[in-house]
Coordinates of C-alpha atoms in Angstrom, one line a residue:
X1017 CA 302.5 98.0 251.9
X1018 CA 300.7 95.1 252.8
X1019 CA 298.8 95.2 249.6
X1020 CA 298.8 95.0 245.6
X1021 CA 296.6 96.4 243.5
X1022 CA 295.8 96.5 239.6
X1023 CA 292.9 97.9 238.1
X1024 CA 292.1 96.1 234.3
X1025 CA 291.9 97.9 231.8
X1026 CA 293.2 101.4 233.4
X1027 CA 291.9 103.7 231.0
X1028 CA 288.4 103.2 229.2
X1029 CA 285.4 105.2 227.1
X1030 CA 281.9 105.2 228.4
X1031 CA 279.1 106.9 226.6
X1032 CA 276.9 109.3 228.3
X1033 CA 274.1 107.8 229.1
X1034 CA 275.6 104.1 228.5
X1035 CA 278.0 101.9 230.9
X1036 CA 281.3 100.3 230.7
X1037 CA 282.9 98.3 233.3
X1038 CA 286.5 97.9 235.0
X1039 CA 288.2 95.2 236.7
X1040 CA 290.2 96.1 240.0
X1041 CA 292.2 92.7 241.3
X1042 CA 293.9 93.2 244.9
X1043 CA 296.0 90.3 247.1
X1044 CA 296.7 90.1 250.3
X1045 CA 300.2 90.5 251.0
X1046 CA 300.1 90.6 254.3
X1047 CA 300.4 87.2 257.0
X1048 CA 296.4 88.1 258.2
X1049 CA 293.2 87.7 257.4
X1050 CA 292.0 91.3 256.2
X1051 CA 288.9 92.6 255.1
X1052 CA 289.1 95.7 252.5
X1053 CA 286.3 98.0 251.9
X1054 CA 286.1 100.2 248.5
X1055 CA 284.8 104.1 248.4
X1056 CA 285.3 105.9 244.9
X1057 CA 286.8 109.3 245.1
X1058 CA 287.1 112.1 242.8
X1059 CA 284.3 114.2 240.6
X1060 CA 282.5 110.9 238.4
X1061 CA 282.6 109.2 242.3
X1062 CA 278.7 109.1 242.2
X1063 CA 278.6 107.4 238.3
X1064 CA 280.6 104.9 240.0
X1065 CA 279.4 101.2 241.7
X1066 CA 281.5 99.1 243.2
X1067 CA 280.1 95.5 243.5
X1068 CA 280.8 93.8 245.7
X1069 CA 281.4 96.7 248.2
X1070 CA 283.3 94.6 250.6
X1071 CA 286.2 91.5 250.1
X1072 CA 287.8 89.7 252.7
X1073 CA 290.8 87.6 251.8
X1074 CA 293.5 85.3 253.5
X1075 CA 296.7 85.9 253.3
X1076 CA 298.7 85.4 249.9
X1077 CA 295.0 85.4 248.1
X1078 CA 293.5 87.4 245.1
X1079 CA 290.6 88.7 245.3
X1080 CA 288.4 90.7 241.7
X1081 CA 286.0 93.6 242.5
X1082 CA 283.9 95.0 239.4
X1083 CA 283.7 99.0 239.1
X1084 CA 281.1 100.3 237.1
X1085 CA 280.7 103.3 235.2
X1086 CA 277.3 104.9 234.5
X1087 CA 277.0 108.5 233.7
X1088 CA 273.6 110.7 233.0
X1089 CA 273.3 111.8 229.4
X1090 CA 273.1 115.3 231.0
X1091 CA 275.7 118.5 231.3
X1092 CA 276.7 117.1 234.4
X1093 CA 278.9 114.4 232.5
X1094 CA 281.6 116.2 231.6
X1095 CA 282.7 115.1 227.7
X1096 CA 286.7 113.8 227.9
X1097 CA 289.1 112.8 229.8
X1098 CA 287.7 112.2 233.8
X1099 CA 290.4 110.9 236.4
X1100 CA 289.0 108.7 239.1
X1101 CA 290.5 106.7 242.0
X1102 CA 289.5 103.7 244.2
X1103 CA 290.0 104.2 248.2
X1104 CA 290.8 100.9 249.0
X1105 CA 290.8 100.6 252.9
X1106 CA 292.1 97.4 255.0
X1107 CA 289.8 96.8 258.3
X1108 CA 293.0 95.0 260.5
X1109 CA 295.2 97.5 259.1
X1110 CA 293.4 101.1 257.9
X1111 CA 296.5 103.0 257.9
X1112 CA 297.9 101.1 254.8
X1113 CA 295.1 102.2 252.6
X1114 CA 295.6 102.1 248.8
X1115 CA 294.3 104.5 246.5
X1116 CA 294.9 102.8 242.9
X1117 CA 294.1 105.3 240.0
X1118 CA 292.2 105.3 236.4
X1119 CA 290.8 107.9 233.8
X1120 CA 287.3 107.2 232.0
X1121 CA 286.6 109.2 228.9
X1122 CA 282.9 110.1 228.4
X1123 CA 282.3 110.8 224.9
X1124 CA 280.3 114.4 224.0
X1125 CA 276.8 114.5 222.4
X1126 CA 274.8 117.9 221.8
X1127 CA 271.2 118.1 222.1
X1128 CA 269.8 121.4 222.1
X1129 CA 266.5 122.8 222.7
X1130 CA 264.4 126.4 221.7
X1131 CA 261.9 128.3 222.1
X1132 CA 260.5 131.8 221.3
X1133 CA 259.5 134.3 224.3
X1134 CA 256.5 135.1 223.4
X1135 CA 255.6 133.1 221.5
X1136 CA 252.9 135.9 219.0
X1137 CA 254.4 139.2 219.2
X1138 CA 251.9 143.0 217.6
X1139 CA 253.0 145.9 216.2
X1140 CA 252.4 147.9 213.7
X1141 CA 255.9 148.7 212.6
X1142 CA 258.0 146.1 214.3
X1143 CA 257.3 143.2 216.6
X1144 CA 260.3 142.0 219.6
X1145 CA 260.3 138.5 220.5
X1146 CA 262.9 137.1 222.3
X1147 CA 264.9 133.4 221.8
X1148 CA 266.0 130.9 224.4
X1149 CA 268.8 128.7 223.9
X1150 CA 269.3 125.7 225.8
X1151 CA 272.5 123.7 225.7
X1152 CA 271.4 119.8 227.3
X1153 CA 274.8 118.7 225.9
X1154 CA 278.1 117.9 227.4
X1155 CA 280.1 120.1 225.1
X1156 CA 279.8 123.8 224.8
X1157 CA 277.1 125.0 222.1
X1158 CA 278.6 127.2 219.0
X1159 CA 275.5 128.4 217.1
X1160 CA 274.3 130.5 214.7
X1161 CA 271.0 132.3 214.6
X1162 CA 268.9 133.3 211.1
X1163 CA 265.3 134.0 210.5
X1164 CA 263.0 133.1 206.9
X1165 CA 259.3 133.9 206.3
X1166 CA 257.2 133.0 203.4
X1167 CA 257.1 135.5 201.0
X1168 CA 259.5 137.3 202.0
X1169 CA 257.2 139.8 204.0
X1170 CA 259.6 140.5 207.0
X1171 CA 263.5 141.9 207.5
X1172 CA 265.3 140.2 210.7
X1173 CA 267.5 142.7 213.0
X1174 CA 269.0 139.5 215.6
X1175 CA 271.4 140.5 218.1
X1176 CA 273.6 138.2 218.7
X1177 CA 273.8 136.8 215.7
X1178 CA 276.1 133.8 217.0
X1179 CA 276.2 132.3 220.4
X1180 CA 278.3 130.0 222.6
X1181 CA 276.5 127.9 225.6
X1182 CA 277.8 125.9 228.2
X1183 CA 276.8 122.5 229.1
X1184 CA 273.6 123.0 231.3
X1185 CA 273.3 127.1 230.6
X1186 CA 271.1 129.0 228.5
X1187 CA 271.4 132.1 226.2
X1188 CA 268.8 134.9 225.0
X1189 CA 269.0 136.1 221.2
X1190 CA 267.0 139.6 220.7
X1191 CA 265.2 139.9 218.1
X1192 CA 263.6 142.9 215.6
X1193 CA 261.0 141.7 213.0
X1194 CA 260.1 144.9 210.4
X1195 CA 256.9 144.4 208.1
X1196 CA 258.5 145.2 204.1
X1197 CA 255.0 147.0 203.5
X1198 CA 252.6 148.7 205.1
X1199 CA 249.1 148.2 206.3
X1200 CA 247.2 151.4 206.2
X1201 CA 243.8 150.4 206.5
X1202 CA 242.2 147.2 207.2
X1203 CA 242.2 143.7 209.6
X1204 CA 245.3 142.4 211.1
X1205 CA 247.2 140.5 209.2
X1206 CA 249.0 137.8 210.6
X1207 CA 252.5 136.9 209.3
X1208 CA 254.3 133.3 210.4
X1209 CA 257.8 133.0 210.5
X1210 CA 260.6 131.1 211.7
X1211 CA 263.8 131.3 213.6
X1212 CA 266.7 128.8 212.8
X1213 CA 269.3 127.8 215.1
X1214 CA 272.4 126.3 213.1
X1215 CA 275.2 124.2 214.7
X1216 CA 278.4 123.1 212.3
X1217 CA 277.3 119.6 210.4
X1218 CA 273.8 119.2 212.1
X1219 CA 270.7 120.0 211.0
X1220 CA 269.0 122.9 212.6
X1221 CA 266.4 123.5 214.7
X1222 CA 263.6 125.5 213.6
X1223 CA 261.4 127.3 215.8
X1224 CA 258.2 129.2 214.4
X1225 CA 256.5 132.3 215.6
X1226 CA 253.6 134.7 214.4
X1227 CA 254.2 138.4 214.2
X1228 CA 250.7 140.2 214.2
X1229 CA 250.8 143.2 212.2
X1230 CA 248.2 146.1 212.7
X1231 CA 246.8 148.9 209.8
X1232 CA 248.9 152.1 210.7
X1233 CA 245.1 153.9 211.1
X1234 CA 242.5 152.1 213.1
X1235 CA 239.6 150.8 210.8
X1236 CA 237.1 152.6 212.6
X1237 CA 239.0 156.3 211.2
X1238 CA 238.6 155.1 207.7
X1239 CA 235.3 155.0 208.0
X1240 CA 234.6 157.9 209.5
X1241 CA 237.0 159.7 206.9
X1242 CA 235.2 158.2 204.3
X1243 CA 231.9 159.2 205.6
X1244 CA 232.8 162.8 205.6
X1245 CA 234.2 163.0 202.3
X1246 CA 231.2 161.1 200.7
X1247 CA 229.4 164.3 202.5
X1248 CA 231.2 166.7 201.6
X1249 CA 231.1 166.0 198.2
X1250 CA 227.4 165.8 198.4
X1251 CA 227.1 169.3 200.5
X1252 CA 229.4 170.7 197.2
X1253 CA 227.3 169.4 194.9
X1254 CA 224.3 170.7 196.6
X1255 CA 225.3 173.9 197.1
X1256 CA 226.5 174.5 193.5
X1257 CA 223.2 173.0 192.4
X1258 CA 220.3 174.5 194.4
X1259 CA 222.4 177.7 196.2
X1260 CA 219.5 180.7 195.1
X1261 CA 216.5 178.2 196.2
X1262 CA 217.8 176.8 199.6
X1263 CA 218.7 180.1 200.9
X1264 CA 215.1 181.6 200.1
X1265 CA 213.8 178.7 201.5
X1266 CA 215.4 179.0 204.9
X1267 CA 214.2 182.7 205.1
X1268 CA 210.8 181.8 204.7
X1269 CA 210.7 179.0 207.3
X1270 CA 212.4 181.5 210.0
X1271 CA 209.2 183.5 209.6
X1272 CA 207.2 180.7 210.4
X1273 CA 206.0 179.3 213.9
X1274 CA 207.0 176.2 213.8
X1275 CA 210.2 176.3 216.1
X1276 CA 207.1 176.0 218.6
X1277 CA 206.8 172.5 217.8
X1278 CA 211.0 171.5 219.0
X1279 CA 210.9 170.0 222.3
X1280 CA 212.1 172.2 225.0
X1281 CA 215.5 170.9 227.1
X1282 CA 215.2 169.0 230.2
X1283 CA 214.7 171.2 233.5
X1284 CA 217.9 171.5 235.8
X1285 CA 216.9 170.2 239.0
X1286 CA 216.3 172.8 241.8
X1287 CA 217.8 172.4 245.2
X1288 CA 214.2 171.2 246.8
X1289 CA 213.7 168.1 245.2
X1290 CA 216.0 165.4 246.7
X1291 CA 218.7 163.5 244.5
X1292 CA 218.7 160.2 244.1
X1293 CA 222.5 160.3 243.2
X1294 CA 224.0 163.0 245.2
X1295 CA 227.4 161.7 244.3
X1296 CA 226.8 163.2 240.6
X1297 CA 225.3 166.9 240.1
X1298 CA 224.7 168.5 236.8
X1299 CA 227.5 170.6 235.2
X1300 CA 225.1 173.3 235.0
X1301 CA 224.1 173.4 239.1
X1302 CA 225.6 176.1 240.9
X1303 CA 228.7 175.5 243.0
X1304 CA 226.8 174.5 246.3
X1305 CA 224.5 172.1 244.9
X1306 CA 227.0 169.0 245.7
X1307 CA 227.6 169.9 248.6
X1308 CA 224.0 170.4 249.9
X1309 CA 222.6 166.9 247.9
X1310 CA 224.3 164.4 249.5
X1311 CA 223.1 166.4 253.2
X1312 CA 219.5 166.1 252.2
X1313 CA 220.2 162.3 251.3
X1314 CA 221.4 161.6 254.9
X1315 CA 218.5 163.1 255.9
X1316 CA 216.2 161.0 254.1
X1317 CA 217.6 157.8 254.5
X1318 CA 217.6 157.9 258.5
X1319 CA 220.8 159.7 259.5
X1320 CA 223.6 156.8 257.9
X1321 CA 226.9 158.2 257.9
X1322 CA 228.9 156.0 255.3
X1323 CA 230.3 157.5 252.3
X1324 CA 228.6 156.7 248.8
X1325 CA 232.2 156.2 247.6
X1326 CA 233.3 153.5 250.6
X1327 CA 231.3 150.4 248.9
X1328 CA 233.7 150.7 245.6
X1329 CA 236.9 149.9 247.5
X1330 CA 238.7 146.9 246.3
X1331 CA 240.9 144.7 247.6
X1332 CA 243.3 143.8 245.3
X1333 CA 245.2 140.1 245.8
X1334 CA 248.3 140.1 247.6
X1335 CA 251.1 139.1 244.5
X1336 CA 254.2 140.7 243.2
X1337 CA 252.5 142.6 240.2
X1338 CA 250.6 144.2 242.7
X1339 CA 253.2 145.3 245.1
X1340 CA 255.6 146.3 242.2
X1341 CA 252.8 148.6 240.7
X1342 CA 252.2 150.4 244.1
X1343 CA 255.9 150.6 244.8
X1344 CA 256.4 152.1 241.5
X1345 CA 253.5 154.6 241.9
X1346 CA 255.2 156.2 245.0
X1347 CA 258.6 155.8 243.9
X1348 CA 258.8 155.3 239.8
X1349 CA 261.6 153.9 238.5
X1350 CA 262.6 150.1 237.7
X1351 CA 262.0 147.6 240.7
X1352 CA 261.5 144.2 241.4
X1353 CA 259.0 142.1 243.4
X1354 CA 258.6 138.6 244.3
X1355 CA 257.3 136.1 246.6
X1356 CA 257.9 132.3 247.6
X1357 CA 255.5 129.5 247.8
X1358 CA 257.3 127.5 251.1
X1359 CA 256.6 123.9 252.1
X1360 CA 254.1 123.9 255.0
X1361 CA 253.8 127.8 254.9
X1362 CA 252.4 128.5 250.9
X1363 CA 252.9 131.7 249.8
X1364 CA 254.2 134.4 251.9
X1365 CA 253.9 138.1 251.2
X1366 CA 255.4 139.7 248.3
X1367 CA 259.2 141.4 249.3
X1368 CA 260.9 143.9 247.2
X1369 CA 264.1 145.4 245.6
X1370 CA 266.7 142.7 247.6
X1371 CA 264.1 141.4 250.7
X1372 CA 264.7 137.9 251.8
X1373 CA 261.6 135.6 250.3
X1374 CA 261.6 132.2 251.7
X1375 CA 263.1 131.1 255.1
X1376 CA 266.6 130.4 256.2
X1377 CA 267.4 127.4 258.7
X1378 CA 264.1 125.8 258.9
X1379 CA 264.5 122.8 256.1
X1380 CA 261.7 124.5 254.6
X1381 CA 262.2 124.5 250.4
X1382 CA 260.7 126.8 247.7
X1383 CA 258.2 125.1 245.5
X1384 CA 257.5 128.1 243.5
X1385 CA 258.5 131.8 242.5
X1386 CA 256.0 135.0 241.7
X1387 CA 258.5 137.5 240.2
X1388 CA 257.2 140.7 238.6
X1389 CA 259.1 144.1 237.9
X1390 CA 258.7 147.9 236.9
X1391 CA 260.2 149.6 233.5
X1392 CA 261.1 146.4 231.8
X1393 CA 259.8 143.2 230.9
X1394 CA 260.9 139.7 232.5
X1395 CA 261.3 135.9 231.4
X1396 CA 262.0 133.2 234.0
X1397 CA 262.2 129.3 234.5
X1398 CA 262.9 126.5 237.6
X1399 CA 265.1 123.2 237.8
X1400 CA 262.8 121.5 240.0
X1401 CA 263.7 117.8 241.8
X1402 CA 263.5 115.0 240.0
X1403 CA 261.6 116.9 236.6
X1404 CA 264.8 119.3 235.4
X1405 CA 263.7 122.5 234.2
X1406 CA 260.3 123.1 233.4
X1407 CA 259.0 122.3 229.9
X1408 CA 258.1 126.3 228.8
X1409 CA 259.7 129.9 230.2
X1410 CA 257.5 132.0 231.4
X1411 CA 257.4 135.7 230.5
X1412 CA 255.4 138.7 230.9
X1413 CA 255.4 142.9 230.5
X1414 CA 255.9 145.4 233.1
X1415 CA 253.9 144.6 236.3
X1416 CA 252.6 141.3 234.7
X1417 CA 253.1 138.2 237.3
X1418 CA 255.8 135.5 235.8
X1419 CA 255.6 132.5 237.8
X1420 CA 257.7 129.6 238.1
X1421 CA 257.6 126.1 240.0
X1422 CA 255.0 123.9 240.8
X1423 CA 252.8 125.6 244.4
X1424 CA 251.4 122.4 246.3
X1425 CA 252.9 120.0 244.3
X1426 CA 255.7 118.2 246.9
X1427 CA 258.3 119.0 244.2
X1428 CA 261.7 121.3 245.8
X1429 CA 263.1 124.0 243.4
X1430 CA 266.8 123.5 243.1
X1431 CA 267.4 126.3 240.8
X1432 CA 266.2 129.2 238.7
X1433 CA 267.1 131.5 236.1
X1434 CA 265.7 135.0 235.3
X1435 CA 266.3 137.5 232.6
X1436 CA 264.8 141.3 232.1
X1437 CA 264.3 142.6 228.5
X1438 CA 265.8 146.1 229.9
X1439 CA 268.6 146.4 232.6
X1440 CA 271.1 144.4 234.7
X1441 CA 269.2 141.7 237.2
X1442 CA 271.0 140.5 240.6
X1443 CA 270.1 137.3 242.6
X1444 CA 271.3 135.6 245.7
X1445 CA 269.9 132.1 247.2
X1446 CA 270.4 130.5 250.5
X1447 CA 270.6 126.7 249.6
X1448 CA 269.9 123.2 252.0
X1449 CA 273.3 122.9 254.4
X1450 CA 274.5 126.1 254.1
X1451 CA 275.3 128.2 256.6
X1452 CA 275.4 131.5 254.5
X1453 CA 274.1 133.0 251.3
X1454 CA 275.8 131.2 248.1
X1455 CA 276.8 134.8 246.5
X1456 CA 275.3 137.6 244.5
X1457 CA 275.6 137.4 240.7
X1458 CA 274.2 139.7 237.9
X1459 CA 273.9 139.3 234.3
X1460 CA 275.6 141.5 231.8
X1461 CA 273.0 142.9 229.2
X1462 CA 274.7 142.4 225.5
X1463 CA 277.6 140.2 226.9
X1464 CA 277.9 136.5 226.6
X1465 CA 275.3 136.2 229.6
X1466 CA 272.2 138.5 229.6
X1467 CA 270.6 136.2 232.7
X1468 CA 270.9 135.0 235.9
X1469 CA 270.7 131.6 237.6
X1470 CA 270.7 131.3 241.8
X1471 CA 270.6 128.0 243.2
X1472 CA 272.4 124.5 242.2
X1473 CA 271.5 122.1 239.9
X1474 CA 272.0 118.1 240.2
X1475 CA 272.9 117.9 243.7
X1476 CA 269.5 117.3 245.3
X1477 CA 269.8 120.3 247.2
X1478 CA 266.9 122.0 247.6
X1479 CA 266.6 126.1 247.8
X1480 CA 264.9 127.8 250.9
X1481 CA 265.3 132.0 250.2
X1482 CA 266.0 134.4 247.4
X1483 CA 267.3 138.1 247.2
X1484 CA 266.5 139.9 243.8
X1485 CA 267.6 143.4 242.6
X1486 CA 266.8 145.2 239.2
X1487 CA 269.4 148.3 238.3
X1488 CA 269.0 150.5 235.5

């Protein structure tokens, strides 16, 4: 060994988010000039600057390089105990490299962050909103989930009632909000209220919602109900009243001519006098009169052969809630469709029920997801470069659009995470480098995980296609 080593101090603490600094002094033992270069190795290797990169020394001298620590107050600092190592490698000599050794603790801090999905939920005898948990911490989240109201107007059914997150993950908490009382008749009525997460000596966070509860008969029915009693009391009343009179009364107006006077009812139109809207005929035309209106029509109008009915086709817009909706007309059931906004392509055609969206090999990334599905609802969000995870989930019902990312915005997706409100959701993701898919994973309704998240996080690596399947 033609060289000594000593890093000052070894062990040290280094807040997330914060930096601390190390001293690593090295001598030349050897009877050359050397020059020594330093790399950091192990898992905090890119919190970690050496300055100055490079030392050259004589022989017999000591030379003092300065490592500094500087980890992101995100997940990806792990909280404890991190061993690290300096590759110290000799330019004359690189086979007597020296790897001297240290541990930096990073100290935990939590920070948490929720939201309701949606955000207003109707009903008339319960409402079902949906809470997402977010752990930005470096420790794992153990929380406990309650709701309040004002008044006292609503009972709280939330399943599960406690939840653990890891660093960087997210968990759903199901909620059932029940009205105490009624609404027979009337407006809707709109009823705040308020979920709070609790965490162990820290105050928690509150997050508000509004259930909207509707009258258990429409308002329009209590009119109408109220109409006819206020007449049937009167017809009673009348009829007890002036029975013997009315009755003669009747008789003698039979006898007289004046039904003459009642306007007779419209004519039926005959088969010689030409429709102006041969698509429609009376319900009281014979059978054949449809069929011979729309010939004298042609006729008249100089022989044109188009269809009355071809000028009200539609074409409807090329997503995944419209591809999901005509999958599950010819084949019902729960399905899933989605398609990718690509860099220099935009977005492709929609794919379903495990398709490859995207491309694979063509350094081509995904700015942006359209994900809709049959028989359930869905929630979704994207970890996009440089931003994190977007500021709001999106959600929406069955065949509804959810879409994530940013289309035509220069920003890569690196991740993304979706969860259904009914059944077990699989994804797969080919990512920047690779040379196969990264691996299928599904989420495990009522487990610890009722979601999914394809892609990586943190590592700059940007995702270019995505498989999805939906099971029952």
């Amino acid at each position: 060994m033609s060289l000594w080593t000593s890093l000052e101090p070894a062990s040290t603490t280094v807040d997330a988010g914060g930096t601390a600094t190390v001293r690593l002094r090295l001598r030349n033992t050897a009877d050359v000039v050397d020059e020594y270069r330093f790399v950091p190795v192990g898992e905090i290797a890119p919190y970690v600057t050496v300055e100055p990169p490079t030392i050259r020394l004589y022989p017999g001298t000591t030379g003092t390089v300065q490592l500094t620590f500087a980890p992101p107050r995100s997940p990806d600092a792990t909280a404890g105990p991190n061993p690290y190592a300096v590759q110290i490698i000799p330019t004359e000599h690189p086979e007597a490299t020296a790897v001297p050794e240290g541990n930096l603790t990073i100290t935990p801090f939590a920070e948490m962050r929720a939201e309701l999905v949606p955000h207003t939920v109707k009903g008339r005898f319960r409402g079902r909103p949906k809470l997402a948990i977010d752990n930005f911490g470096n420790t794992t989240l153990t929380a406990s989930v309650t709701g309040n109201d004002n008044g006292d107007q609503l009972s709280y059914d939330i399943h599960p009632a406690n939840v653990q997150v890891e660093p960087g993950r997210a968990a759903f908490v199901s909620a059932t909000l029940k009205p105490r009382r009624l609404i027979w008749f009337g407006h809707k009525q709109q009823r705040p209220y308020r979920l709070a997460v609790r965490r162990s000596g820290s105050t928690p966070l509150d997050v508000d919602g509004t259930y909207v509860q509707s009258g258990f008969l429409p308002r329009w029915l209590a009119t109408v109900l109220t109409l006819l009693c206020t007449l049937a009391l009167a017809f009673v009343a009348l009829w007890y009243t002036k029975a013997a009179p009315v009755s003669s009364q009747a008789t003698a107006e039979i006898q007289q001519p004046v039904a003459t006077t009642l306007p007779a009812p419209p004519p039926v139109p005959s088969s010689a006098t030409p429709s102006t809207t041969p698509s429609v005929a009376p319900s009281s035309a014979p059978a054949s009169a449809p069929a011979s209106a729309p010939a004298k029509t042609q006729a008249a109008g100089g022989g044109a052969k188009t269809h009355p009915s071809a000028h009200a086709t539609a074409v409807l817009p090329d997503t995944a809630g419209v591809a999901v909706t005509k999958l599950n007309a010819s084949s019902p059931g729960r399905h899933i469709c989605y398609r990718a906004y690509v860099d220099g392509i935009g977005w492709q055609h929609p794919v379903c029920d495990g398709a490859t969206a995207g491309t694979q090999n063509q350094s081509r990334a995904i700015q942006a997801l359209d994900i809709a599905v049959s028989g359930t609802s869905a929630a979704a969000n994207g970890y996009m470069e440089n931003t994190g995870w977007q500021p709001a989930w999106q959600s929406g019902p069955a065949k509804a659009d959810v879409t994530i990312g940013s289309p035509n915005s220069q920003l890569r997706m690196e991740q993304f995470t979706v969860s259904l409100g009914v059944g077990v959701v699989c994804g797969n993701g080919w990512i920047q480098n690779d040379t196969q898919w990264q691996g299928q994973t599904c989420d495990t309704p009522g487990g610890p995980r009722s979601w999914i998240t394809v892609g990586t996080q943190g590592k700059s690596l940007r995702l270019e296609a995505v498989q999805l399947t939906v099971t029952a």
